[in-house]
Phi, psi and omega in degrees: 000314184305310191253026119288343173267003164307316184297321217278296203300330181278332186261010178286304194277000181243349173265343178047167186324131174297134193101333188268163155318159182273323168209145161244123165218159201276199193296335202257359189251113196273354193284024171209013174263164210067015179282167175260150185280112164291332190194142164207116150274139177284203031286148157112328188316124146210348143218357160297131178291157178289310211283325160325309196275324183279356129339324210209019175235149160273342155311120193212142148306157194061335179292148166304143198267115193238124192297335190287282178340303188271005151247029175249313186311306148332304177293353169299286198318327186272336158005290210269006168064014183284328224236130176284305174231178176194142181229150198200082172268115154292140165236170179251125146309154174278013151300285257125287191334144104315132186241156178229125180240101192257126198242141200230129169231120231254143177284157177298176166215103191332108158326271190226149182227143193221186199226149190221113163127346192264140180233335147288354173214131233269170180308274158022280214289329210255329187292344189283288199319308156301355166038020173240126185248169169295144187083342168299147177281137171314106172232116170287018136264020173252336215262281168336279179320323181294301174330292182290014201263300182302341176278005169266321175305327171286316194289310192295354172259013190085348163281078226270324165320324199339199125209150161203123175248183183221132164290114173287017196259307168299343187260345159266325177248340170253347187115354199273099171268152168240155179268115145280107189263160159224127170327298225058138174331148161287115203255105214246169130346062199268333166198198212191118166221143160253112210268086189125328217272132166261327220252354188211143176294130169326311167324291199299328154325301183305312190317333194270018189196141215266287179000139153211182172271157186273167222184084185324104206066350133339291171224110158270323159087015200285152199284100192240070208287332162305350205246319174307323182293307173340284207277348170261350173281338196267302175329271177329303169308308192300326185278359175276310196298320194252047174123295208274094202238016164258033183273156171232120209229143187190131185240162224204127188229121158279122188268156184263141154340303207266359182045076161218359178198155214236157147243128202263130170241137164245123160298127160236109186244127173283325178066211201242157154250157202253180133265116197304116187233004155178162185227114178237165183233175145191172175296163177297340177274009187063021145249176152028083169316173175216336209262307185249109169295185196282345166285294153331293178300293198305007171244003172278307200288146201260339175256152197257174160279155179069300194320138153329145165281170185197104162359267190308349146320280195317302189269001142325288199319286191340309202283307161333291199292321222272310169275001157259351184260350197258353176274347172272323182139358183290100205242012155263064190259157159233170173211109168229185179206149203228058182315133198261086190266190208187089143072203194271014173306151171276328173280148149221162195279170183230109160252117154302113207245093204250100161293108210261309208081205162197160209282173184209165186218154194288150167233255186270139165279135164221114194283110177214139227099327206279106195239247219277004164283187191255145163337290213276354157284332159304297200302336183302324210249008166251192192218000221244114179213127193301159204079322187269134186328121144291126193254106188287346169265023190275331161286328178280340188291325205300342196280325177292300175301304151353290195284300188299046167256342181100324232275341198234149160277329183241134156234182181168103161274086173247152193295129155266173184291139209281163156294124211265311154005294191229083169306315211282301176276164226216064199308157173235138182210113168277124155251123179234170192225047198307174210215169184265135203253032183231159192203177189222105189252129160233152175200175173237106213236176220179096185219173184268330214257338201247348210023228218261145193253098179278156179212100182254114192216140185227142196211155171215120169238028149232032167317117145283109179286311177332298165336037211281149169279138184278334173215187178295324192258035102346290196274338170323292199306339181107000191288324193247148168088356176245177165077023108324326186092329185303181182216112182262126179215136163227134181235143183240093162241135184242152189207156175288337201213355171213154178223105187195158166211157185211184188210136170229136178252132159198108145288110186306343205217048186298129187057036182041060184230172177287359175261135166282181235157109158233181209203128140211165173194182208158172191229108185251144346096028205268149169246126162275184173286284205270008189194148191231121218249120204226127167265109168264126165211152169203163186206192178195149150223129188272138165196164188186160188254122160277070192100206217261270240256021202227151182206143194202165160221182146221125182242174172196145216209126135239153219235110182227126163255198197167116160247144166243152165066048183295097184314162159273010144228067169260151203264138162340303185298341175270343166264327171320316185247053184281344169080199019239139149281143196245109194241096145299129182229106179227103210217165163224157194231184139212126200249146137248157185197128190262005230249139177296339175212136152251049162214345160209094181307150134212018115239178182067176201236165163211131188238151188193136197217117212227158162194146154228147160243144199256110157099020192258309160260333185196153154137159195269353192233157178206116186223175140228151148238162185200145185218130155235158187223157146208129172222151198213142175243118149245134212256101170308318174196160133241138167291200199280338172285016160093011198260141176305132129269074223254121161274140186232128194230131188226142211212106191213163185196115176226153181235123174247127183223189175073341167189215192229116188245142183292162204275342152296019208225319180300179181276085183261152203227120208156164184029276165279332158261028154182110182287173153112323208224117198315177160249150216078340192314313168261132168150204189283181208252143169251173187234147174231113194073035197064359177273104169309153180239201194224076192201118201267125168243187191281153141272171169247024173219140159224130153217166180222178158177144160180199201204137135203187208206110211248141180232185197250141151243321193215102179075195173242048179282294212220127184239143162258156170207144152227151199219162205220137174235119138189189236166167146173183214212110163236194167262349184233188203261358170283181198264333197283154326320146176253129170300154154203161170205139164252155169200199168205178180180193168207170192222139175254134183244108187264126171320303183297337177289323196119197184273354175273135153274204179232114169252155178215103187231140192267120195252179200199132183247132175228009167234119184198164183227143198303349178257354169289127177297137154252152176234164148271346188203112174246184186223167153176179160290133198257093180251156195297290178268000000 
């Protein structure tokens, strides 16, 4: 009885009052769906248009009724940022039917939005990062995030102080936001302590850390508490790195009376610092190593027994042990390590923890992006060969080489997943991403030793020659002529004192070997005092890098020279070899080079060793030369902002021996390669009848040595140097007479220029011989090499 009068109540209530719908129900409720839709009413519109919204529903009359649609419909709609909510109640007609009812709650819209108070930063600056204008809907977390976005724009000018707030009275009854500020004083940096530190000098402090002091023009130097969080995390690694691995590091910032200037102090309790007192190794399972023992690891880590513990060791060792097992082929191997302590001891112990993995073999390399390079120019740049054992550091180099290659914006190597096929190997998938290698250069150049020099260059550096284009529009599109890897250049220079173009081809992989094939020819132009020097030349050269730092060649080179326009106190020796001459050359060089950069260096060295023979096989002169060189950079100091002092030590020596080689061929000194002293400027005397002139010709002996030693003065804008120069240049096999010079000089760095600086330096000769030309001041692009 009880659940038949339930049914009776439950079909009462489902039939509801006579004349109403028969059920409502919302969107999310599936009990009416396919029934057909009779109607769909808006409610709630007041400036959004109806046609806006039935744009953008999908829900049609007469079509069947589907709860998804119409909750796909809703999710259109909050899209269109019109709206704070939408609601979507189906009702069932006494048809059958369905009606669709969309109840709309419409976002407010910012009357205006304006900025009040501000003086140092224009509306502009502080209203664009908030993207909210007249006409936006009112969102109070957008309304907020514009706060923190302008008080990071004040703080980054140095106001630390600000506050901003928005009236809420006006943003409630008219729509009006106003941002209100109050500036404050600019708050700079006036010192800077370190509070606890015992074990490292406040200097040595500073360097570890971006914060500074203000400085007129210089240092704005403005209270930067993000950059402040920054600098307590870079502290606390550096005393961890060095030992101290309880450190607690924390900063306290004092404002002056007038709130204009601030003192930053970081707290530091150092705690103790430890020491490493044993190194064990075992597997993630607590047994045995097997691929490397316990011996083997402790002489792969770069920290020792007795050694500070010291972070930045410790993942050396890691990366070390971690790179011996991947030269074998282990490339899922791990590595961690677990300092072990032992009670209020200061030593602790070090376990190495070793995932060994299992071994591997390279398997299919597969190259994908490259739609005009070729495979095998990719393929150019690993060491990763199928069959052959994997070497786990091979990847990140390979990865490496790519991206130096010019040819790609992107690379990525990754491991792939094994082939259960071929459990033992391992596919590898190269993703490049290419970049347009070809370019059109034009510049103007400046030198004291060259004057002034223009430069029109056209360069590819995924040159095909092979690539012929098949119709114009190939080569329009860029298409032809490319994806080889080679590297193509035409250069165009007109000059005040040189005149010269060339044209060069040089294949990196000839025959898809580690040896390069280059080409060139061309034509130079040098104008003298006493002569005018006109060169037609072309050569091929072979070359190939012996390992990571050795590099060698062979070239063979001919030559036809010619001097014109000869002054009437040109020295005997200079018309004798008025020409033209015909010069065969077949000569090789070899370099090695350690340098951390080759374009602003501060360690390693370069060595370089040259020999040519002149006339061995054809050619009208028959001489050798042979030339060394060695510079080696040493990094002396960084200030506390992190910038290098460098010593730069220079070593250079050439010899002409074996025949009478002409005097353009000989060694000459001077202006950039000794200051202090013109260019051409130092060396023998020419004669005119037996007679000295004051007319400098070539020697067959050159050496140098010299130093300098460059600091930071302004940024990373402006550098100083002082230098120490000399040399000389004879006709015999002695050193005497000898040259010197002292000087200074500066070196500029312009963003725009590149990474060469512009140098400019002033000399002093305090060793000279009376026939010698001196200069005081030369220029140029200061490139290392």
């Amino acid at each position: 009885m009880r659940l038949l009068l339930a049914m009776f109540v439950g079909l009462l209530l489902l039939a509801g009052p006579i004349g109403s719908p028969l059920v409502q129900v919302a969107a999310a409720d599936d009990r009416l769906a396919d029934r057909p839709v009779s109607a769909i009413e808006l409610q709630g519109l007041k400036r959004v248009s109806e046609q806006k919204v039935l744009n953008n529903i999908r829900s049609r009359v007469g079509q069947a009724y589907d709860p998804e649609t119409a909750r796909n419909d809703v999710n259109r709609l909050t899209r269109l940022g019109d709206f704070g909510s939408i609601d979507v109640v189906a009702e069932l007609q006494e048809d059958g039917t369905v009606t669709l009812r969309y109840l709309f709650k419409e976002e407010e819209l910012l009357a205006e939005v304006s900025v009040v108070g501000n003086r140092m930063l224009a509306d502009s600056a502080l209203l664009g990062p908030t993207g909210l204008h007249r006409g936006s809907p009112r969102d109070d977390f957008l309304i907020q995030r514009g706060i923190r976005l302008m008080e990071d724009l004040y703080k980054g000018k140095g106001f630390y102080l600000v506050e901003i707030t928005v009236d809420p009275k006006q943003l409630d009854d008219d729509g009006v936001l106003i941002y209100e500020v109050i500036e404050g004083p600019r708050v700079r940096i006036r010192a800077i302590e370190f509070v606890g530190a015992t074990s490292f000098t406040p200097r040595k402090l500073r360097a570890q850390i971006e914060t500074s002091t203000w400085f007129p023009l210089l240092e704005r130097a403005a209270l930067d508490e993000d950059q402040l969080v920054k600098d307590v995390g870079k502290l606390t690694a550096y005393y961890r790195d060095h030992g101290w691995i309880d450190v607690r590091v924390d900063r306290s910032i004092e404002i002056s009376p007038d709130q204009r200037e601030a003192k930053v102090i970081f707290l530091i309790e150092e705690g103790r610092r430890y020491t490493v007192g044993a190194i064990k190794a075992q597997t993630t399972e607590g047994g045995p190593t097997t691929v490397l023992n316990q011996s083997q690891i402790a002489a792969l880590m770069t920290i020792k027994v007795g050694d500070a513990f010291r972070a930045d060791l410790m993942r050396r060792s890691i990366d070390a042990i971690q790179d011996a097992h991947g030269v074998m082929g282990y490339l899922e191997s791990e590595v961690r390590s677990v300092p072990i302590r032992h009670g209020d001891s200061t030593e602790l112990d070090l376990l190495v923890q070793v995932k060994e993995g299992e071994i591997a073999d390279v398997g299919l390399l597969n190259i994908t992006g490259n739609t005009l390079t070729q495979d095998r120019v990719i393929r150019g740049q690993t060491q990763l060969n199928p069959g052959h054992r994997f070497d786990g550091r091979e990847i990140k180099r390979t990865e490496e080489r790519i991206r130096n290659s010019g040819l790609f914006s992107e690379a990525k190597v990754r491991l792939q997943r094994p082939d259960p096929t071929r459990p033992n190997e391992r596919d590898v998938l190269i993703e490049v991403k290419e970049k347009n290698t070809g370019s059109v250069n034009f510049g103007v150049g400046v030198g004291s030793d060259s004057g002034v020099l223009g430069n029109i260059s056209l360069t590819q550096n995924n040159f095909d020659i092979l690539d012929v284009p098949q119709t114009f529009g190939e080569m329009a599109a860029g298409r032809a002529f490319r994806g080889a890897g080679q590297q193509f250049s035409m250069n165009f220079q007109p000059g005040t004192e040189i005149f010269a173009y060339d044209i060069s081809l040089t294949e990196p992989r000839f025959l898809d070997t580690p040896i390069s094939l280059g080409g060139t020819a061309g034509y130079y132009r040098r104008i003298y005092e006493e002569y005018t020097e006109q060169r037609l030349y072309t050569g091929g050269t072979l070359s190939r890098r012996l390992g990571d730092i050795w590099f060698g060649d062979l070239r063979l080179e001919y030559t036809n020279v010619r001097l014109s326009e000869i002054a009437a106190n040109a020295p005997d020796q200079v018309r004798d070899d008025q020409g033209p001459d015909n010069l065969v050359s077949i000569g090789g060089s070899l370099v090695r080079t350690t340098l951390n950069s080759f374009t602003r260096p501060t360690s390693g060295s370069r060595a370089s060793l040259s020999y040519s023979n002149y006339g061995a096989l054809a050619g009208d002169v028959k001489f050798n030369r042979t030339r060394l060189s060695y510079t080696t950079y040493l990094l002396l100091d960084r200030d506390f902002l992190g910038r290098p002092s460098t010593l730069r030590l220079d070593g250079r020596f050439g010899l002409i021996f074996g025949g009478s080689a002409p005097n353009y061929e000989k060694f000459y000194m001077g202006g950039r390669s000794l200051r202090g002293f013109a260019y051409r400027g130092v060396g023998p005397s020419g004669t005119i009848n037996g007679v000295e002139t004051d007319v400098v010709v070539g020697g067959d002996l050159m050496c140098s040595l010299g130093g300098q030693y460059q600091f930071p003065l302004v940024g990373e804008f402006l550098d100083g140097v002082v230098f120490v120069d000399s040399g000389t240049v004879n006709t015999g096999t002695g050193v005497m007479p000898y040259r010197a010079a002292v000087g200074f000089g500066f070196r500029v760095y312009i963003a725009a220029l590149g990474s060469t600086p512009l140098a400019f330096d002033f000399a002093f000769p305090f060793l000279k011989q009376p026939e010698d030309r001196t200069q005081l001041f030369s220029f140029a692009a200061d490139l290392p090499f």
